Coordinates of C-alpha atoms in Angstrom, one line a residue:
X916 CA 0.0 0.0 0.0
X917 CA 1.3 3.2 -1.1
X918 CA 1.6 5.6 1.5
X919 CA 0.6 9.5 1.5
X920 CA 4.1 11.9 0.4
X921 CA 5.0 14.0 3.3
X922 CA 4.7 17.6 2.4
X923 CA 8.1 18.9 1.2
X924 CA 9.7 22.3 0.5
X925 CA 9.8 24.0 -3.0
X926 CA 12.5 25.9 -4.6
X927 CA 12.1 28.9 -6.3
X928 CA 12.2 28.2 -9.9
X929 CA 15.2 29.8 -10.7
X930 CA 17.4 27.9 -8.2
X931 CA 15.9 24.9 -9.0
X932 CA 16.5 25.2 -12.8
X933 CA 20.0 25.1 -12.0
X934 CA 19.3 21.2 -10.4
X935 CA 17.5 20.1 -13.2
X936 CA 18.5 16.7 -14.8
X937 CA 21.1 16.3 -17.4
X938 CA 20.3 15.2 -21.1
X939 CA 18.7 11.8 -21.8
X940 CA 19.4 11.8 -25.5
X941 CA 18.5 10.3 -28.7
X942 CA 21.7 9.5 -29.6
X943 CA 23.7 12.8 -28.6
X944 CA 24.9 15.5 -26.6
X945 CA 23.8 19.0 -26.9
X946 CA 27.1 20.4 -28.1
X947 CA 26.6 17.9 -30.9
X948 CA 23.1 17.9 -31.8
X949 CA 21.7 19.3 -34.7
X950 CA 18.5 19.9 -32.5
X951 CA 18.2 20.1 -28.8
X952 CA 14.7 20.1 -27.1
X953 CA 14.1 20.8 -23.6
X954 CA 11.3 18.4 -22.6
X955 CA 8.5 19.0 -19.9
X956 CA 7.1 15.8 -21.1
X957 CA 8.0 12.8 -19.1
X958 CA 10.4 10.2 -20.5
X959 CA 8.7 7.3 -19.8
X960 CA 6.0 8.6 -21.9
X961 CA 7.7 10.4 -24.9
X962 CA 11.1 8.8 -25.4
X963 CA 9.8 6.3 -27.8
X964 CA 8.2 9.2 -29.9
X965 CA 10.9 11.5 -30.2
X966 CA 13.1 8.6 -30.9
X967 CA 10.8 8.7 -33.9
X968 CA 10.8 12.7 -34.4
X969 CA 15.4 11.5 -34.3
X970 CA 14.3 10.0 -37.9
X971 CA 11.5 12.3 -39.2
X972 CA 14.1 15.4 -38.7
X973 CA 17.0 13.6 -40.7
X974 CA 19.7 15.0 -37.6
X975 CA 21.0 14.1 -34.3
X976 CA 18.6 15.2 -31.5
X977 CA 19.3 15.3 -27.8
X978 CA 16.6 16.0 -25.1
X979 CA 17.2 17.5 -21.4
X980 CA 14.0 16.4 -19.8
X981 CA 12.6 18.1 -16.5
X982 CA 9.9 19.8 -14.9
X983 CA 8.2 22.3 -17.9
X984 CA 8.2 25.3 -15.4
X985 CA 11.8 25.2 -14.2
X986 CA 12.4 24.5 -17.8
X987 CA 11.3 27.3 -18.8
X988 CA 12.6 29.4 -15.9
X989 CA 16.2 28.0 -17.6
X990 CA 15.2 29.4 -21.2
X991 CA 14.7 32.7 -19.3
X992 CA 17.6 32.4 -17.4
X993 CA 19.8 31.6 -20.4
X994 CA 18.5 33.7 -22.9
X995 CA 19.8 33.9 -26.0
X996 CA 22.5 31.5 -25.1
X997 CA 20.3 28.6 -24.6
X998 CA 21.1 25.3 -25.9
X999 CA 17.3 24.5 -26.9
X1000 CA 16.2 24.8 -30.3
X1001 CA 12.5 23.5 -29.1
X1002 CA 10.5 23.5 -25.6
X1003 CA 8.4 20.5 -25.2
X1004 CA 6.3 21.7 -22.4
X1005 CA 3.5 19.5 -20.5
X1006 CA 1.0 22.3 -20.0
X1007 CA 0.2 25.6 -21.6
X1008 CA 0.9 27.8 -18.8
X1009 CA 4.7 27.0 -19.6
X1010 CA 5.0 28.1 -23.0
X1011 CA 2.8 31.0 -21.9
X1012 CA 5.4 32.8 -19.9
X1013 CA 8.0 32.3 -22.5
X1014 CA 5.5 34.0 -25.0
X1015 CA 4.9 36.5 -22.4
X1016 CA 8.6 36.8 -22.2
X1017 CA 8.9 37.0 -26.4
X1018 CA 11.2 34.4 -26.3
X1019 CA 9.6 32.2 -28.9
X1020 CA 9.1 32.7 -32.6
X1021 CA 6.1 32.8 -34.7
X1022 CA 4.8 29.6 -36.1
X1023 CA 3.9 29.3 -39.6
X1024 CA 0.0 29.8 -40.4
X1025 CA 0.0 26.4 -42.0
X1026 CA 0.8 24.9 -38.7
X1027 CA -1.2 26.8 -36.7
X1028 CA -4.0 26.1 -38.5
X1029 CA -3.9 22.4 -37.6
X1030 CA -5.0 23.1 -34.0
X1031 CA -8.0 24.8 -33.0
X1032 CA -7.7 28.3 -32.0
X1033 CA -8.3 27.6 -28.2
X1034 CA -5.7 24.8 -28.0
X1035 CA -3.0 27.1 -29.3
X1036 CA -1.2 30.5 -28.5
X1037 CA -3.1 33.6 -29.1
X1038 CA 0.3 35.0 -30.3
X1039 CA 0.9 32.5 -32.8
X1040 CA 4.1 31.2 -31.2
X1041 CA 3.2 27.8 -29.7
X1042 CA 0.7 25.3 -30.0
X1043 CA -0.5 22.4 -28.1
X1044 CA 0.1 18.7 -29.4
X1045 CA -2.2 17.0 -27.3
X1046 CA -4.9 17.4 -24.8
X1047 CA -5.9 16.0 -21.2
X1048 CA -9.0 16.2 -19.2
X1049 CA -9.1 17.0 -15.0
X1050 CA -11.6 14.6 -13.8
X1051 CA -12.2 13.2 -10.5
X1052 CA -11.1 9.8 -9.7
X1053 CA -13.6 7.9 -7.4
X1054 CA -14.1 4.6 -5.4
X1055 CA -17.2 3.4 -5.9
X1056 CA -17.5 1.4 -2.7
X1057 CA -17.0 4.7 -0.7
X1058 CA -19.1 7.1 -3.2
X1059 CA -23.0 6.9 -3.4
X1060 CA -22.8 9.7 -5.3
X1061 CA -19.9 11.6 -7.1
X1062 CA -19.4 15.6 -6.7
X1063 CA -19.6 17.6 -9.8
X1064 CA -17.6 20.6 -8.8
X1065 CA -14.2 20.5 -6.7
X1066 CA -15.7 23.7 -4.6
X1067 CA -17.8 20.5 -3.0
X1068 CA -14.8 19.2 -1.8
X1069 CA -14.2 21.4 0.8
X1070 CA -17.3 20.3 2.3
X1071 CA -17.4 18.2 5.9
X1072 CA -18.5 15.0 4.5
X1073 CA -15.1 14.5 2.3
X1074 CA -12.8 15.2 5.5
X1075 CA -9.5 12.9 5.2
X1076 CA -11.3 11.4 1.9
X1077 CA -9.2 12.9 -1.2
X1078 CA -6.0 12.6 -2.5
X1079 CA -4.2 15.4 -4.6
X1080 CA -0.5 16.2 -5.3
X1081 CA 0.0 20.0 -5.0
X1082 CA 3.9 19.4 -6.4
X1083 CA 2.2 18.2 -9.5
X1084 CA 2.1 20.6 -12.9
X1085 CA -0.9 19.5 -13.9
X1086 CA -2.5 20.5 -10.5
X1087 CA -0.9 23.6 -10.5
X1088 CA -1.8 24.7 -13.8
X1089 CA -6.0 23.4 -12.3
X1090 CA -5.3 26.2 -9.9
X1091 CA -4.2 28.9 -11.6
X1092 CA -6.8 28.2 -14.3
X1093 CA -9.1 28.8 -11.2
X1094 CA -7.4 31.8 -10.5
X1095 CA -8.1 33.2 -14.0
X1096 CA -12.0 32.3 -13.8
X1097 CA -12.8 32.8 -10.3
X1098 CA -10.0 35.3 -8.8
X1099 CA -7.5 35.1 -6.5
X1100 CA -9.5 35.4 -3.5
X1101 CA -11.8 32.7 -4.3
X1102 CA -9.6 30.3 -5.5
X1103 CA -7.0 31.4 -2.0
X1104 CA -10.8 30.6 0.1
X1105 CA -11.0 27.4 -1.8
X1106 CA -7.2 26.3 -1.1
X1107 CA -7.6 26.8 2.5
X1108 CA -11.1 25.1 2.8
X1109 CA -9.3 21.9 0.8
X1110 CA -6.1 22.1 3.5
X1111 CA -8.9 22.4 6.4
X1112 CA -10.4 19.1 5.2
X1113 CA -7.0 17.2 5.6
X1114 CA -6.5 15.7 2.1
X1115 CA -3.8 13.3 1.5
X1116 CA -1.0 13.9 -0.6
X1117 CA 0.6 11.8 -2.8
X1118 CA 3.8 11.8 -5.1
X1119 CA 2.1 11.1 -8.2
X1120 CA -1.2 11.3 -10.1
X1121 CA -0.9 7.6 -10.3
X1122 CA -0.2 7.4 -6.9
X1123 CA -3.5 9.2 -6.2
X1124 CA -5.4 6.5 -9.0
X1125 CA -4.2 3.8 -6.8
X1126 CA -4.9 5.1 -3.5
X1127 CA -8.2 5.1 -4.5
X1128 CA -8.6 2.1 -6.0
X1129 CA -7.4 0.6 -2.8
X1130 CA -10.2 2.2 -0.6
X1131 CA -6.7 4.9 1.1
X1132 CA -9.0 7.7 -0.1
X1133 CA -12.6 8.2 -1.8
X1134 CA -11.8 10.7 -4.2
X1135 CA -8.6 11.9 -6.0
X1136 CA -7.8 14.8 -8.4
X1137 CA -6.1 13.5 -11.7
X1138 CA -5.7 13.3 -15.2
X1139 CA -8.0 11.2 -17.3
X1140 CA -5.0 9.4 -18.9
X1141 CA -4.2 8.0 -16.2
X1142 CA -7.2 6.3 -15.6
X1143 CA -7.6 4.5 -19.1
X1144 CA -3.7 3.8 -19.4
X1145 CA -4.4 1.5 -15.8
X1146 CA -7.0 -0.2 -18.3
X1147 CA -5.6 -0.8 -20.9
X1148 CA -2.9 -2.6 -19.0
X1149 CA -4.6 -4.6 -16.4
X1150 CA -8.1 -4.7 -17.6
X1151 CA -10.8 -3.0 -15.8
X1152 CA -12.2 -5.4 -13.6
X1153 CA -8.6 -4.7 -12.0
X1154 CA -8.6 -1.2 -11.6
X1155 CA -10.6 -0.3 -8.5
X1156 CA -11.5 3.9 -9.4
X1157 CA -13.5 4.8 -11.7
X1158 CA -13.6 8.8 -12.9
X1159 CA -16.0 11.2 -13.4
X1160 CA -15.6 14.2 -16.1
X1161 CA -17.1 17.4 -14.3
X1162 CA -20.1 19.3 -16.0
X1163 CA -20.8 22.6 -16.7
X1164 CA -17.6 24.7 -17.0
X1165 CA -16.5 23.6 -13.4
X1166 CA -13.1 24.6 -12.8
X1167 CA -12.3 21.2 -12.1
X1168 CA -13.1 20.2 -15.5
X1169 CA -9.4 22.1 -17.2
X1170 CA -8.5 20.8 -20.2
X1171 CA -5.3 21.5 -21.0
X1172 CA -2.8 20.6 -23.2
X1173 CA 0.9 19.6 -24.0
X1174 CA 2.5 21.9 -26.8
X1175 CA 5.6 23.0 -28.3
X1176 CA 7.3 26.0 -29.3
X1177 CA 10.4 27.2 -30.9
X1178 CA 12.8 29.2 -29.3
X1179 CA 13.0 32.8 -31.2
X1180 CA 16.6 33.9 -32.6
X1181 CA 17.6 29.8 -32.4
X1182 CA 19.7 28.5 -35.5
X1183 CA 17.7 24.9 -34.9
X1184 CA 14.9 26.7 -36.0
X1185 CA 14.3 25.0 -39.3
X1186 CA 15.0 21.8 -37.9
X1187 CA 12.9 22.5 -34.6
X1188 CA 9.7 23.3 -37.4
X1189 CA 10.8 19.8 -39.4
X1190 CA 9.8 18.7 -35.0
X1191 CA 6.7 20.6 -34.7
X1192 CA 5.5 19.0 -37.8
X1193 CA 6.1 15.7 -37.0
X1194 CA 4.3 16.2 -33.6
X1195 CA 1.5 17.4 -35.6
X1196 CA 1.3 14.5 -38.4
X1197 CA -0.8 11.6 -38.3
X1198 CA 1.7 9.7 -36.5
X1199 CA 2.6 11.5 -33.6
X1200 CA -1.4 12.2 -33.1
X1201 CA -1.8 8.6 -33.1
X1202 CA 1.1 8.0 -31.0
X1203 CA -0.9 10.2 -28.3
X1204 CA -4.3 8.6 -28.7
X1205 CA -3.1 5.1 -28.5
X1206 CA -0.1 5.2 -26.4
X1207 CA 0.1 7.7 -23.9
X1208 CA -4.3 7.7 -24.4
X1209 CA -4.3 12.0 -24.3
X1210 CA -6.7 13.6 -26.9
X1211 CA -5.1 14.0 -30.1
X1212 CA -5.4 17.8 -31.8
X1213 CA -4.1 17.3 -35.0
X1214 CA -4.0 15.2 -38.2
X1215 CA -7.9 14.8 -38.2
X1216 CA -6.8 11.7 -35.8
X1217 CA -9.7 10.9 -33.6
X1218 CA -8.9 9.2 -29.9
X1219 CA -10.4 4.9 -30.1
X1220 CA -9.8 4.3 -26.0
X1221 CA -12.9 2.8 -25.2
X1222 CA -15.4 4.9 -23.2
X1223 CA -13.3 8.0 -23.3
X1224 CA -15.4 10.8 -24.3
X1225 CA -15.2 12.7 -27.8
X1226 CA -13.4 15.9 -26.9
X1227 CA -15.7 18.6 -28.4
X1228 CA -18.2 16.8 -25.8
X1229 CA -16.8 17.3 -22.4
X1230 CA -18.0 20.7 -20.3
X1231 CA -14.6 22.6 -20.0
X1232 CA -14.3 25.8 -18.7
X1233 CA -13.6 28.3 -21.3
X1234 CA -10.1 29.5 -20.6
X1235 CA -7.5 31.5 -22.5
X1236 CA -4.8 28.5 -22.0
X1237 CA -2.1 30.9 -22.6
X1238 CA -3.5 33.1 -19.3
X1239 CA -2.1 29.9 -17.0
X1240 CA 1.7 31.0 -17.5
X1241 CA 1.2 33.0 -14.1
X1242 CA 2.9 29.7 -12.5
X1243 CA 4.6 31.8 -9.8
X1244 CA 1.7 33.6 -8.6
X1245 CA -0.3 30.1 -8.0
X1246 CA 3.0 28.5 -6.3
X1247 CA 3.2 31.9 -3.9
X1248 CA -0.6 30.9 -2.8
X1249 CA 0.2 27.0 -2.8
X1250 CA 2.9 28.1 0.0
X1251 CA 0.9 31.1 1.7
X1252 CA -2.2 28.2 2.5
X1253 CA 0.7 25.7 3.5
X1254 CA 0.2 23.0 0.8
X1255 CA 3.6 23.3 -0.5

């Protein structure tokens, strides 16, 4: 039984860039590479693909994978001396403070055009590769009858019954989405309401799936993926959550995405398009429906996971994705309420 993570300290993002892990390549260092990406995506999940992107781009490619915001806090940092030619960011709110920043260059229409508007930059200088759902993951043994807002778990009756990780981007980028629709004052109420009700934390979204499953917690803030990736390889009669995709615009209910964008003033930049191509094409969508089972954005590739919803149906809040790049903000209120 996997036990809750004790809280921990986080760094500022600018001293942790400086710990961030050294290149895990495709076949080369970054002095030697004819294109050098700086990955938020995790390897586990995207080494086989850009192994793939190696051959598509006809030159060496090495990838420094970490976490996207302290990534990006090291393109800021270094300027226009980084080494990256291409930032592989999990979440929007990433690439949104380097575009903030101007430190990425405009995208060619053609590409742009392959995503729709509200997946993609409203500068025209990134664009998101694939999408992912916030849901609520749920024992059914322990739930009669599943929330449909997250502002429901601050009430009494789930005290010491959910599981989160606040380290985690993806929740992060849930709470500054908040932030944008409902202010800072709400979503700061709603932080400390959650803190008062004694979640558990856990060290990974998956962690959180499986605490669930195994009756540690009733309900657990996640990604969908997760969910239908635990499926796919064990069956579901062996996966003890199920999830539930929040209605009507609830916060909760984020979808956001994983994109890329290439670093302005960079001489990888006709290679780094060659990359954001090939993320785009029918292959790399495919690679995202079936593999990693996000929503695909490209390519006219439609997701086949059994029972996960179309994404044009689910009942997202309407958010300016490229508003969530005010990371720093949401991390000064994570540590204010003591979650972080």
């Amino acid at each position: 039984m996997r036990r809750p993570l004790a809280r921990r300290p986080l760094l500022a993002l600018a001293a942790a860039a400086l710990l961030l892990p050294t290149v895990a390549g495709c076949g080369s260092d970054e002095d030697d590479a004819g294109l050098v990406i700086y990955s938020g995506r995790n390897e586990k999940l995207v080494e086989p693909l850009l192994e793939e992107l190696e051959k598509a781009v006809g030159t060496t490619v090495a990838v420094r994978y970490g976490d996207s915001a302290e990534l990006a806090a090291q393109i800021l940092e270094e300027g226009d001396k980084t080494k990256a030619g291409l930032f592989f960011s999990q979440d929007a709110g990433a690439l949104g403070a380097l575009s903030k920043q101007g430190r990425l260059a405009k995208l060619p229409q053609a590409s742009l055009d392959q995503v729709d508007a509200e997946f993609r930059g409203g500068a025209g200088d990134w664009t998101g590769t694939s999408g992912r759902a916030r849901v609520l993951a749920y024992n059914p043994d322990k739930v009669a009858k599943v929330p449909d807002s997250v502002h429901d778990l601050v009430k009494p009756e789930w005290k010491g019954k959910v599981g989160y990780v606040p380290t985690n981007a993806s929740f992060q980028a849930f709470v500054t989405g908040m932030r944008v629709l409902e202010g800072d004052d709400a979503t700061r109420t709603w932080l400390k309401g959650l803190k008062a009700n004694d979640p558990k934390v856990y060290e990974n979204n998956l962690n959180v799936l499986e605490g669930v499953g195994e009756g540690e917690v009733s309900l657990g803030l996640v990604n969908h993926y997760y969910w239908y990736e635990q499926v796919a390889e064990k069956g579901e009669d062996k996966v003890g959550a199920k999830i539930h995709f929040l209605p009507g615009g609830d916060p909760g209910a984020l979808v956001n995405v994983a994109g890329v964008g290439i670093l302005k003033g960079s001489d990888q930049a006709p290679v780094a398009q060659k990359a954001v191509d090939f993320l785009l094409s029918k292959k790399a969508q495919t690679y995202f429906a079936e593999e990693t089972k996000e929503y695909p954005l490209a390519a006219g590739v439609t997701t086949k996971v059994k029972d996960l919803p179309p994404l044009d149906s689910l009942e997202a809040p309407k958010i300016d994705l490229g508003k969530l790049d005010s990371l720093q903000e949401t991390l000064k209120m994570l540590q204010d309420v003591g979650m972080v």
